[in-house]
PDB file of C-alpha atoms in Angstrom:
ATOM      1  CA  UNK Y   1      16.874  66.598  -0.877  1.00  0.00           C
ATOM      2  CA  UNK Y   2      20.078  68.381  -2.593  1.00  0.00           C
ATOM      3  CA  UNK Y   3      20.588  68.938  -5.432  1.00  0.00           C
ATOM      4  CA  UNK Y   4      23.908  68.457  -7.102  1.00  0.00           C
ATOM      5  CA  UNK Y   5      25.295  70.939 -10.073  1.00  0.00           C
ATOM      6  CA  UNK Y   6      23.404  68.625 -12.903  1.00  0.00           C
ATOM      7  CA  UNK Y   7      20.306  68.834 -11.235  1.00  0.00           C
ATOM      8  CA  UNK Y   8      20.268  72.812 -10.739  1.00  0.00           C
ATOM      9  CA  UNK Y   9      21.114  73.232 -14.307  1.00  0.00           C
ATOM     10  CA  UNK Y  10      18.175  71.085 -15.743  1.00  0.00           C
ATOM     11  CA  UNK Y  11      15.627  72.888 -13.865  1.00  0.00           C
ATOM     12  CA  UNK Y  12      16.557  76.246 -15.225  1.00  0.00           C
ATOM     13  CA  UNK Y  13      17.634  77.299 -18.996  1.00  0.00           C
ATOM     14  CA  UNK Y  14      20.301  75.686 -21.196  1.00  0.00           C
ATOM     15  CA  UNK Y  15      23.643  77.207 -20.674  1.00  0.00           C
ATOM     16  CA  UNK Y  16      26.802  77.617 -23.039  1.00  0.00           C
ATOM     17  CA  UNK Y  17      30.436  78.392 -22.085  1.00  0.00           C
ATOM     18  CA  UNK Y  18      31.569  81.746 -23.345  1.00  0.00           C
ATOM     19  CA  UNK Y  19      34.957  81.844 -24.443  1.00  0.00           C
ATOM     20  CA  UNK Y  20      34.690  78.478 -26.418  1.00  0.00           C
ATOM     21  CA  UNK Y  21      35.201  78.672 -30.523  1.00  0.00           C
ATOM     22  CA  UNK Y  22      32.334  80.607 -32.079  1.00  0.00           C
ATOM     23  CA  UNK Y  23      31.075  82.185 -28.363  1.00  0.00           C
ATOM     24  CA  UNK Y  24      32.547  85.716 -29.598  1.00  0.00           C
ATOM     25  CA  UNK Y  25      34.591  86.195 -26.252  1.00  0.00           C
ATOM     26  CA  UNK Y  26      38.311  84.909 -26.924  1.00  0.00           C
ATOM     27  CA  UNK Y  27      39.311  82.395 -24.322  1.00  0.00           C
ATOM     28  CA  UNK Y  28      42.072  84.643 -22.709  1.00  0.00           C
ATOM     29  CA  UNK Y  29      39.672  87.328 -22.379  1.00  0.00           C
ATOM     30  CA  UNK Y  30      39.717  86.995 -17.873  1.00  0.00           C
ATOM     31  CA  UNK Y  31      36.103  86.847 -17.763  1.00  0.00           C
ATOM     32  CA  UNK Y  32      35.978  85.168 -14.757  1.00  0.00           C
ATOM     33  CA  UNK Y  33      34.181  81.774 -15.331  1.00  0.00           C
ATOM     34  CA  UNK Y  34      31.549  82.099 -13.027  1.00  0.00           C
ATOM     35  CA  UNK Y  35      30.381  85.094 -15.595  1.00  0.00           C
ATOM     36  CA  UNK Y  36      31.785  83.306 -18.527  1.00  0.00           C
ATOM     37  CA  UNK Y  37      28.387  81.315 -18.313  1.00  0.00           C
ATOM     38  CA  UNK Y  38      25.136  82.696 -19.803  1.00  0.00           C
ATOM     39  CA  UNK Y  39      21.710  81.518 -20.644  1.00  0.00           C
ATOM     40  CA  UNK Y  40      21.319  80.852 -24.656  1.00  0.00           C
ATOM     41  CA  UNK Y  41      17.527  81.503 -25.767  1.00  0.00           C
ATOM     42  CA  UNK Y  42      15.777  78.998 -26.863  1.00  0.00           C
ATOM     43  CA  UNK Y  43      15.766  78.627 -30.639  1.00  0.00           C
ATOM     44  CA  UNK Y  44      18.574  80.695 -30.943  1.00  0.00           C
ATOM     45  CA  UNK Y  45      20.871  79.247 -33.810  1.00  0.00           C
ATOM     46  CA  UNK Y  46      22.932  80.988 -36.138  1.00  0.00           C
ATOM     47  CA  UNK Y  47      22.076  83.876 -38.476  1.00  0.00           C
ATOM     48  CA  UNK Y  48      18.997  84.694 -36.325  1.00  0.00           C
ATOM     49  CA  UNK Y  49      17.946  87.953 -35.003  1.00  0.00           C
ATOM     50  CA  UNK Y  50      16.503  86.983 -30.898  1.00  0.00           C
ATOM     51  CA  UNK Y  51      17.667  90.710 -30.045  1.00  0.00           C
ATOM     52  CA  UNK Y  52      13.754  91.866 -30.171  1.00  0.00           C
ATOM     53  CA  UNK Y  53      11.859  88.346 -29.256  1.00  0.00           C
ATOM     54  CA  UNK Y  54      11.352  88.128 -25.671  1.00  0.00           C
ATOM     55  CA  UNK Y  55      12.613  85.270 -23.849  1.00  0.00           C
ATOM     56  CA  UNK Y  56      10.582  81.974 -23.133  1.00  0.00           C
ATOM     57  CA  UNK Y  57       9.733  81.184 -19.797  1.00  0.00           C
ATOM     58  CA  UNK Y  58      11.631  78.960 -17.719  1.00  0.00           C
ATOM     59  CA  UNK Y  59       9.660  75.746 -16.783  1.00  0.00           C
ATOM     60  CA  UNK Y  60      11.262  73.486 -14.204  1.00  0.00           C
ATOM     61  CA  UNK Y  61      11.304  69.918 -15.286  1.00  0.00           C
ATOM     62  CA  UNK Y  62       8.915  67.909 -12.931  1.00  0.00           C
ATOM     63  CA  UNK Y  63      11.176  65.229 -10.774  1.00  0.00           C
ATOM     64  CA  UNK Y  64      10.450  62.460  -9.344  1.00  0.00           C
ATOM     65  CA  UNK Y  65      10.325  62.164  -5.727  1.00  0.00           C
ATOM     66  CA  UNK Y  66      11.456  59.387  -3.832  1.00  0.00           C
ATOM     67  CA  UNK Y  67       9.255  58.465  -1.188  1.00  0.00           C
ATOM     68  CA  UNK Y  68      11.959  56.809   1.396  1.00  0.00           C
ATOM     69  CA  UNK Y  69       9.735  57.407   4.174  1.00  0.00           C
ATOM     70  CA  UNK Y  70       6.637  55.984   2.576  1.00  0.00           C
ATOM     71  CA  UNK Y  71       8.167  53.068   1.536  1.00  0.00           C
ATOM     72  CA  UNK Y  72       9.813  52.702   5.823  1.00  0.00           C
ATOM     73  CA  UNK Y  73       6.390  53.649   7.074  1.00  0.00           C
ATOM     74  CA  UNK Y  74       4.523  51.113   5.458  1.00  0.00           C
ATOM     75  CA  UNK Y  75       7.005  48.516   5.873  1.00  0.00           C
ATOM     76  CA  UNK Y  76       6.741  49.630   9.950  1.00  0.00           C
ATOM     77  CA  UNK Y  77       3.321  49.160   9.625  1.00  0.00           C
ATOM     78  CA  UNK Y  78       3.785  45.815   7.774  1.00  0.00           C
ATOM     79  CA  UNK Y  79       5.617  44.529  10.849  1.00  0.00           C
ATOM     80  CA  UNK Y  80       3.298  45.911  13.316  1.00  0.00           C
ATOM     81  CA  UNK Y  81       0.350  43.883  11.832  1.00  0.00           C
ATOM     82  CA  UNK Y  82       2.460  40.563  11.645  1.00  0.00           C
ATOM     83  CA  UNK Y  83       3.463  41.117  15.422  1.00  0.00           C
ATOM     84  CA  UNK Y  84      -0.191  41.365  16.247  1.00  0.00           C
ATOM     85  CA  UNK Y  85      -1.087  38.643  14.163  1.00  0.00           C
ATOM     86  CA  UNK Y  86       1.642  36.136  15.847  1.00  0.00           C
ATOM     87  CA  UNK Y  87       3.569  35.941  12.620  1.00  0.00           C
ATOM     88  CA  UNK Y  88       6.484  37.392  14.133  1.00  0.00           C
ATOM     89  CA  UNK Y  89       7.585  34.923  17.239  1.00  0.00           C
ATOM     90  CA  UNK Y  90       8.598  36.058  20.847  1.00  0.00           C
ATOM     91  CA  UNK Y  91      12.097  35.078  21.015  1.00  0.00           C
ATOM     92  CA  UNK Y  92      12.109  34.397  17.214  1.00  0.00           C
ATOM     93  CA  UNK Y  93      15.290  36.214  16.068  1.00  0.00           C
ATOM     94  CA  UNK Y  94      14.804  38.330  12.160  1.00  0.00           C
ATOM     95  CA  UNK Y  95      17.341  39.659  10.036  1.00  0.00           C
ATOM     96  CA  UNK Y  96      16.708  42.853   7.828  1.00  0.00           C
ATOM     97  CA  UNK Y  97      17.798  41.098   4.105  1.00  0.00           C
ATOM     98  CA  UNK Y  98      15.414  38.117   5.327  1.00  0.00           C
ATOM     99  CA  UNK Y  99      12.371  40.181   5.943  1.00  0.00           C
ATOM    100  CA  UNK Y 100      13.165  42.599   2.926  1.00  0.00           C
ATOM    101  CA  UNK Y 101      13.030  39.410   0.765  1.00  0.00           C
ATOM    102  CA  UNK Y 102       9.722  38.472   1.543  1.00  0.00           C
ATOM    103  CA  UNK Y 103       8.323  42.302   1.955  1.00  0.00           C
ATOM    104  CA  UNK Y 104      10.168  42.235  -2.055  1.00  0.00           C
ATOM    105  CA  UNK Y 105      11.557  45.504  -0.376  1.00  0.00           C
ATOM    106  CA  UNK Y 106      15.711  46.314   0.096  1.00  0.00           C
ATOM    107  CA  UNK Y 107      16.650  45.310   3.636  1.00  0.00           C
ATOM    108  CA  UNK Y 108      17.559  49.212   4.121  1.00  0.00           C
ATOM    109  CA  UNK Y 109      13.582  50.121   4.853  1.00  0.00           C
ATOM    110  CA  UNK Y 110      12.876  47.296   6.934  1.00  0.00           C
ATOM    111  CA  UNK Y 111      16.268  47.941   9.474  1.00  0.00           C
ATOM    112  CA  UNK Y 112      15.066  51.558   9.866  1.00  0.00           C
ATOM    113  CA  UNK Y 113      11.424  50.093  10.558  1.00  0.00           C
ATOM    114  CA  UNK Y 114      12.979  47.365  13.500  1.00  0.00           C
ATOM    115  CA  UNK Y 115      14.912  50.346  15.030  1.00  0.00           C
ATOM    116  CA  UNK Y 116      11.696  52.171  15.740  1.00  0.00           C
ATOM    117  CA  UNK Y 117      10.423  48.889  16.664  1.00  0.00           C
ATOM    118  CA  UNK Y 118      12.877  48.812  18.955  1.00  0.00           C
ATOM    119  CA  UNK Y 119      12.215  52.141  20.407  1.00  0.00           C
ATOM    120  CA  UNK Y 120       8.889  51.181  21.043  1.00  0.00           C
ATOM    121  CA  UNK Y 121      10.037  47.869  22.844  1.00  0.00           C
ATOM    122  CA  UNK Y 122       8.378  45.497  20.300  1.00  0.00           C
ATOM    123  CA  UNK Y 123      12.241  43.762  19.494  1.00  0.00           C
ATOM    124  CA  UNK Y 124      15.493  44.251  20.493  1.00  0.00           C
ATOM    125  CA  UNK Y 125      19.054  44.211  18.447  1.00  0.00           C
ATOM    126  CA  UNK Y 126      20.940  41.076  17.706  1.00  0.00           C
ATOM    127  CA  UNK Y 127      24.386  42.396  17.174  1.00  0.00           C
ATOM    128  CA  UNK Y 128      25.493  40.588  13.731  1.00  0.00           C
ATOM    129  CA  UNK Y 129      21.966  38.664  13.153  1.00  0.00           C
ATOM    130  CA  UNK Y 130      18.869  41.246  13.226  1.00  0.00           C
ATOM    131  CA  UNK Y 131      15.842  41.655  15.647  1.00  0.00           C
ATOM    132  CA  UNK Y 132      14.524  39.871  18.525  1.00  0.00           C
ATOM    133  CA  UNK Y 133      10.671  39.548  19.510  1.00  0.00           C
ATOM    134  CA  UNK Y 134      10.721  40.532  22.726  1.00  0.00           C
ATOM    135  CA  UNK Y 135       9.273  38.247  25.062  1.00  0.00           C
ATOM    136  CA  UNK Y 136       6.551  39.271  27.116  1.00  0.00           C
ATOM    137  CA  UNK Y 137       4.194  37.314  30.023  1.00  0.00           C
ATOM    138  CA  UNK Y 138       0.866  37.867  31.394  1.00  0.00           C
ATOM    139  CA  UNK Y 139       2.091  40.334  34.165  1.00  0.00           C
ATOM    140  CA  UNK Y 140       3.057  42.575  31.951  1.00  0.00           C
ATOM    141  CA  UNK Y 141      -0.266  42.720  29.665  1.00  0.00           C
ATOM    142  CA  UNK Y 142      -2.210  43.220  33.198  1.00  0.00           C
ATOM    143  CA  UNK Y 143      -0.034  46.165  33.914  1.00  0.00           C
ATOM    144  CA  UNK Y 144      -0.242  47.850  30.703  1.00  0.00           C
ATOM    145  CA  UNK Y 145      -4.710  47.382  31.140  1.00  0.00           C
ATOM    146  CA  UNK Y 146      -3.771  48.812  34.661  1.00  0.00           C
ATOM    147  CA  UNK Y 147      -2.040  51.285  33.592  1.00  0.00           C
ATOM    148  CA  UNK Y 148      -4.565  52.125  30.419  1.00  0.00           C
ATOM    149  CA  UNK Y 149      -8.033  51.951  33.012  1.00  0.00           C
ATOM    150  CA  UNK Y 150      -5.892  54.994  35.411  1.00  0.00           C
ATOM    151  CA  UNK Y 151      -5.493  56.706  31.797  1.00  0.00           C
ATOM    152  CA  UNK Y 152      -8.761  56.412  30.064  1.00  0.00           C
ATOM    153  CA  UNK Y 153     -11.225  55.944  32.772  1.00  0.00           C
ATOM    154  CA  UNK Y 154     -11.012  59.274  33.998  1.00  0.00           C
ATOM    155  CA  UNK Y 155     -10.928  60.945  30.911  1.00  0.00           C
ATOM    156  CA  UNK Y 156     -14.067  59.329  29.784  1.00  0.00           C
ATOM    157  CA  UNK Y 157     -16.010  60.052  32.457  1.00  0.00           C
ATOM    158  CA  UNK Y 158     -15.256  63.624  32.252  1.00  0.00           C
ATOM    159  CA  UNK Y 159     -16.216  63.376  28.371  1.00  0.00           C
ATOM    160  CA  UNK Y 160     -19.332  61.607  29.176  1.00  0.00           C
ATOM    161  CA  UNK Y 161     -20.962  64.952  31.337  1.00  0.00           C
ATOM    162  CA  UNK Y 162     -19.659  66.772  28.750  1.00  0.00           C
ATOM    163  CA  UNK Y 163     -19.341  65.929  25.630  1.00  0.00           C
ATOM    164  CA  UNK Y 164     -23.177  66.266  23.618  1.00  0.00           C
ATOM    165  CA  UNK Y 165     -25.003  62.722  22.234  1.00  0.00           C
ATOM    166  CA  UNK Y 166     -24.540  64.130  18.805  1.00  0.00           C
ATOM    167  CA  UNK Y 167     -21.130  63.842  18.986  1.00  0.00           C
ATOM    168  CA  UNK Y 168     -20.902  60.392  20.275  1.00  0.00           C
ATOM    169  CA  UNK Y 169     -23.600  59.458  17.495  1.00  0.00           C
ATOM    170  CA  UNK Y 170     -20.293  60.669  14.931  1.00  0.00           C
ATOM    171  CA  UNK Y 171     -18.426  58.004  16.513  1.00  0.00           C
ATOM    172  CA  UNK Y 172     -21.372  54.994  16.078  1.00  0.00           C
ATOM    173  CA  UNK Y 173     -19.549  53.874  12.660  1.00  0.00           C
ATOM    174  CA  UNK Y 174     -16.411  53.530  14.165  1.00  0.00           C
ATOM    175  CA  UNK Y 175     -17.812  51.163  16.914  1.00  0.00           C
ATOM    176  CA  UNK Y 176     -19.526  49.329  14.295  1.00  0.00           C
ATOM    177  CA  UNK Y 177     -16.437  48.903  11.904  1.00  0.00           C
ATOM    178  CA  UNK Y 178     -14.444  47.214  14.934  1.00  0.00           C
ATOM    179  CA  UNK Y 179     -17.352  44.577  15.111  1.00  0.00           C
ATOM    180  CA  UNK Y 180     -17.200  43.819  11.262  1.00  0.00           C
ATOM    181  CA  UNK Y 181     -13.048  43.829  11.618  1.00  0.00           C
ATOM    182  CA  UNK Y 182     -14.106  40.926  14.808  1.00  0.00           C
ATOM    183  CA  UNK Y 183     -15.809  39.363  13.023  1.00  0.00           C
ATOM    184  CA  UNK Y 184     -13.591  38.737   9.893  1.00  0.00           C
ATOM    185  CA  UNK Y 185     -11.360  37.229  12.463  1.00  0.00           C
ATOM    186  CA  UNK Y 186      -8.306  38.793  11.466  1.00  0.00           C
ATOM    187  CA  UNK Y 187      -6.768  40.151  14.468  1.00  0.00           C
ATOM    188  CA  UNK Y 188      -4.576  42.549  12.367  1.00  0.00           C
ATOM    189  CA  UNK Y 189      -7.422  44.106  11.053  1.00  0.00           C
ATOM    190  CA  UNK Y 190      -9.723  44.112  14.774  1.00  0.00           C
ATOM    191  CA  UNK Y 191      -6.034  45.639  16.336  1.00  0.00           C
ATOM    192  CA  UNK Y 192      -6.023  48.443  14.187  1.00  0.00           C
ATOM    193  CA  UNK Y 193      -9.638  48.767  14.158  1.00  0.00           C
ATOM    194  CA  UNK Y 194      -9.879  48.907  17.915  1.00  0.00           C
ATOM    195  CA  UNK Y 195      -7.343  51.494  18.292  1.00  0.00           C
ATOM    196  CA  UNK Y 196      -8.639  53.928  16.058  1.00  0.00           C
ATOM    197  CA  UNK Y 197     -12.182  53.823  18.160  1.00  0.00           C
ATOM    198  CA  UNK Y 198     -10.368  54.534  21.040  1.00  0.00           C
ATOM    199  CA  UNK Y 199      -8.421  57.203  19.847  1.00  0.00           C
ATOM    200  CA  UNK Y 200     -11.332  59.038  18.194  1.00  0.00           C
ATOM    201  CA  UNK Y 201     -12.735  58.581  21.979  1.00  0.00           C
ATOM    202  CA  UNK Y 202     -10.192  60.492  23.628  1.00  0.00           C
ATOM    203  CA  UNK Y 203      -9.889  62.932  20.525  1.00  0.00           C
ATOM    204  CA  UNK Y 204     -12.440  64.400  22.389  1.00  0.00           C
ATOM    205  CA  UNK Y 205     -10.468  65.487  25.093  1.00  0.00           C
ATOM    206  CA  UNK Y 206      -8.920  68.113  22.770  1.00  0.00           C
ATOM    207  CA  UNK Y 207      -4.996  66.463  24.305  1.00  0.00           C
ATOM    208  CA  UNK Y 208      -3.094  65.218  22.262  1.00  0.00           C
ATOM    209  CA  UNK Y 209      -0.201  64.453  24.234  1.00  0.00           C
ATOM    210  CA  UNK Y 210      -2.884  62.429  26.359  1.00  0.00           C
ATOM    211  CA  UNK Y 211      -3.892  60.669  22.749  1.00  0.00           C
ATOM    212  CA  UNK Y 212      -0.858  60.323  21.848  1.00  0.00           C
ATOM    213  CA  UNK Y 213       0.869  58.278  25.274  1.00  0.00           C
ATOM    214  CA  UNK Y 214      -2.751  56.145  24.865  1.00  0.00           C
ATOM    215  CA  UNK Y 215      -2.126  55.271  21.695  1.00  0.00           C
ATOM    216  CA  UNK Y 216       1.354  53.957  22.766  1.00  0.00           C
ATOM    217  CA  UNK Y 217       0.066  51.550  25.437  1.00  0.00           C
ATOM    218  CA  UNK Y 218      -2.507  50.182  23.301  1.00  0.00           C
ATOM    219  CA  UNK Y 219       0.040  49.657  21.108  1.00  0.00           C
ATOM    220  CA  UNK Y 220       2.142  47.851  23.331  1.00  0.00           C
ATOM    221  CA  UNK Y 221      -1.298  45.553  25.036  1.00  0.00           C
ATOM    222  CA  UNK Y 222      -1.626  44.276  21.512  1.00  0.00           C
ATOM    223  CA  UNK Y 223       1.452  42.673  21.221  1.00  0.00           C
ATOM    224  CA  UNK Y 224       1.828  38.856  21.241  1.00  0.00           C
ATOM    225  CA  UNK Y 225       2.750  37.081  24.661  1.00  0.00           C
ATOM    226  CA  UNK Y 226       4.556  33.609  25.155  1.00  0.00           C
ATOM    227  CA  UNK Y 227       2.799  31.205  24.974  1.00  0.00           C
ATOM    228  CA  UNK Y 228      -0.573  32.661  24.052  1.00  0.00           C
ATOM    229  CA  UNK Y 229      -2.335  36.303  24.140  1.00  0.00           C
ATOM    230  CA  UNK Y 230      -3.615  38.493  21.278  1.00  0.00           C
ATOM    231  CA  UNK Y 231      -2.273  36.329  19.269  1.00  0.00           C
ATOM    232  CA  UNK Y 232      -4.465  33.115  20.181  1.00  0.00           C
ATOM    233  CA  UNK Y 233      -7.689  34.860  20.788  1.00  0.00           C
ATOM    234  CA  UNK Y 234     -10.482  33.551  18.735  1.00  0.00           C
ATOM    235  CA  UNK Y 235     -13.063  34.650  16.500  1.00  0.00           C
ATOM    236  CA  UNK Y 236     -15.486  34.626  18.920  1.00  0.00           C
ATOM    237  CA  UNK Y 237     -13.742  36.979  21.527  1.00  0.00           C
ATOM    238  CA  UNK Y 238     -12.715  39.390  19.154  1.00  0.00           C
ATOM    239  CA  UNK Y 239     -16.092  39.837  18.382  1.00  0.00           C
ATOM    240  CA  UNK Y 240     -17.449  39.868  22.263  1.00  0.00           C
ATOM    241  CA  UNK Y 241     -14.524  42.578  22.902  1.00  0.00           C
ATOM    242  CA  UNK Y 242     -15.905  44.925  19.576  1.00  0.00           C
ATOM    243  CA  UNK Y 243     -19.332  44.857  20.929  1.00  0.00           C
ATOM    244  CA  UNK Y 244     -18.338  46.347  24.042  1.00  0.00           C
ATOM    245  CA  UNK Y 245     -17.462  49.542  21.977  1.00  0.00           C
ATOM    246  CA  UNK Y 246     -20.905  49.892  20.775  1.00  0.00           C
ATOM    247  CA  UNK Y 247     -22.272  49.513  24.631  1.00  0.00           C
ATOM    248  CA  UNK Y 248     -19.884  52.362  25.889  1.00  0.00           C
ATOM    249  CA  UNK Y 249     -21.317  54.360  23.606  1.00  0.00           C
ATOM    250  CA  UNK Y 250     -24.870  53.606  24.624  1.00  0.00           C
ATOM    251  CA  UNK Y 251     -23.655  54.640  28.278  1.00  0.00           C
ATOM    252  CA  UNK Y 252     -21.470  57.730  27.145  1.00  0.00           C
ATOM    253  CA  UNK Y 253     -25.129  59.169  25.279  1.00  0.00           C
ATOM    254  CA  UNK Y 254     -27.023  58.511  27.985  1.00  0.00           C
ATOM    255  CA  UNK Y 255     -24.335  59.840  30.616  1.00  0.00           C
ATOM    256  CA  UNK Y 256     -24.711  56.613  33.003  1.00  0.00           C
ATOM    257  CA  UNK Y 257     -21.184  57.253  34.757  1.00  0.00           C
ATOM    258  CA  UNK Y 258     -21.309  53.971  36.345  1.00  0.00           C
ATOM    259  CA  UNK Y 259     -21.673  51.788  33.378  1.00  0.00           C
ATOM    260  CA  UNK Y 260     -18.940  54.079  31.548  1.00  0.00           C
ATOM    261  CA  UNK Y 261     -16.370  53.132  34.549  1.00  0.00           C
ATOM    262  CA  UNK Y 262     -17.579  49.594  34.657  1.00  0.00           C
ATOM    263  CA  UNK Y 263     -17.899  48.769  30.942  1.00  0.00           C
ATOM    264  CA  UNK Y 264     -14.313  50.576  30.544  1.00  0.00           C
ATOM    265  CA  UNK Y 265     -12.537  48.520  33.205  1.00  0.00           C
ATOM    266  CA  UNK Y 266     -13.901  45.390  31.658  1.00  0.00           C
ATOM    267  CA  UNK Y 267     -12.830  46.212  28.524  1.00  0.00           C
ATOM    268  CA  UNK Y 268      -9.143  46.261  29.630  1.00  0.00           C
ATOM    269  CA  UNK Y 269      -9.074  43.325  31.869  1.00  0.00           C
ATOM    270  CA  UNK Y 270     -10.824  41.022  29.653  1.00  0.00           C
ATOM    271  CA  UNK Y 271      -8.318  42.063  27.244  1.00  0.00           C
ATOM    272  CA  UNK Y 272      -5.669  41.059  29.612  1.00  0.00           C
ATOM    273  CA  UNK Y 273      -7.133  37.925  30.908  1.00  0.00           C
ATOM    274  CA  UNK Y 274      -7.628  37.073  27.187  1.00  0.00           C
ATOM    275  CA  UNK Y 275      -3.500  37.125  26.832  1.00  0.00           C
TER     276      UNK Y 275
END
């Protein structure tokens, strides 16, 4: 952030003009003005000796910082969970000022949050009126599992001959939170529950670029369809879908290689048939 002129002279030492009544430099003097300026000690008035007192340090008054990008990020991440949760509509059209009302934010924060939105695919722009959900159908969702399984399947198996059963023991709480975020039936909660198992999975990979594009397409599977999908799934198969995270883990300790790749592709295309 800049600073302006005010600010730079508030976080360093008082200054007075020299060459104003009283300074003891006459104003016609051509000291040039960017030397006509220098620091007065503190406590310094008149008829005091400061020649021998050493000066006082210079402490930098403390600023406040204003966190833009907090205030974006968790708006973003606002909007994420209320696109998960089927609050925000495919085909449902949003202005900023609207949404900023009822986030009791500035509709500034929650534009730059729809543009990355955007990015993503989640919306599109309405010229003139705001954001679009962006509808979706069931042939996409299966094509984002496909594309997920091609992703994650082989990288699990590879993790699962090497990767130790201590470390997959690190990763039991995880699988357990996702079954108590099921079963609170909040599918806001399960979504981001369930992607932060499955990114601690791959973690293990050491790729983060791999992580990283993962992360994305869960992302994107998670999103509400028309008609139905993540939005509309019940208690009861949230919890059924968290469950499975605790049995890949039985089969990643014990290295079965065909329950990995089974229990893995069945994760994703439930998950699709469920939208």
């Amino acid at each position: 952030m800049r600073q302006g002129a005010q600010g730079s002279a508030e976080a360093g030492a008082p200054w007075t003009a020299v060459g104003r009544a009283g300074s003891g430099v006459p104003s016609g003097s051509g000291v040039p003005a960017a030397q006509a300026r220098v620091p007065q000690q503190a406590g310094a008035v008149r008829g005091e000796h400061t020649h021998s007192e050493p000066p006082l340090p210079v402490v930098p008054r403390a600023r406040p910082v204003v966190q833009r990008a907090s205030v974006r990020g968790q708006i973003l991440d606002a909007l994420r969970a209320a696109l998960v949760a089927g609050d925000l509509r495919p085909g449902e059209v949003y202005s900023a000022p609207v949404l900023g009302e009822r986030f009791g934010v500035s509709a500034t924060p929650v534009r730059e949050a729809m543009q990355q939105l955007a990015l993503e695919g989640a919306v599109e722009v309405v010229p003139n009126r705001g954001f679009r959900v962006v509808e979706r159908g069931v042939r996409e969702l299966a094509e984002l599992a496909e594309v997920r399984a091609l992703i994650e399947v082989p990288v699990m198996l590879r993790l699962a001959r090497t990767v130790p059963a201590e470390r997959w023991a690190e990763l039991r709480p995880l699988a357990e939170a996702t079954v108590r975020a099921a079963s609170s039936g909040c599918r806001a909660t399960y979504a981001e529950s369930d992607r932060g198992f499955h990114r601690a999975v791959l973690s293990l990979s050491g790729n983060v670029q791999l992580v990283q594009i993962a992360e994305d397409l869960h992302r994107r599977a998670q999103w509400p369809l028309v008609g139905g999908g993540p939005g509309t799934r019940g208690r009861a198969d949230l919890v059924a879908d968290a469950h499975e995270h605790t049995a890949l883990l039985d089969a990643l300790v014990a290295r079965d290689l065909d329950v990995v790749r089974a229990l893995v592709g069945e994760h994703f295309a439930g998950a699709a048939a469920a939208g």
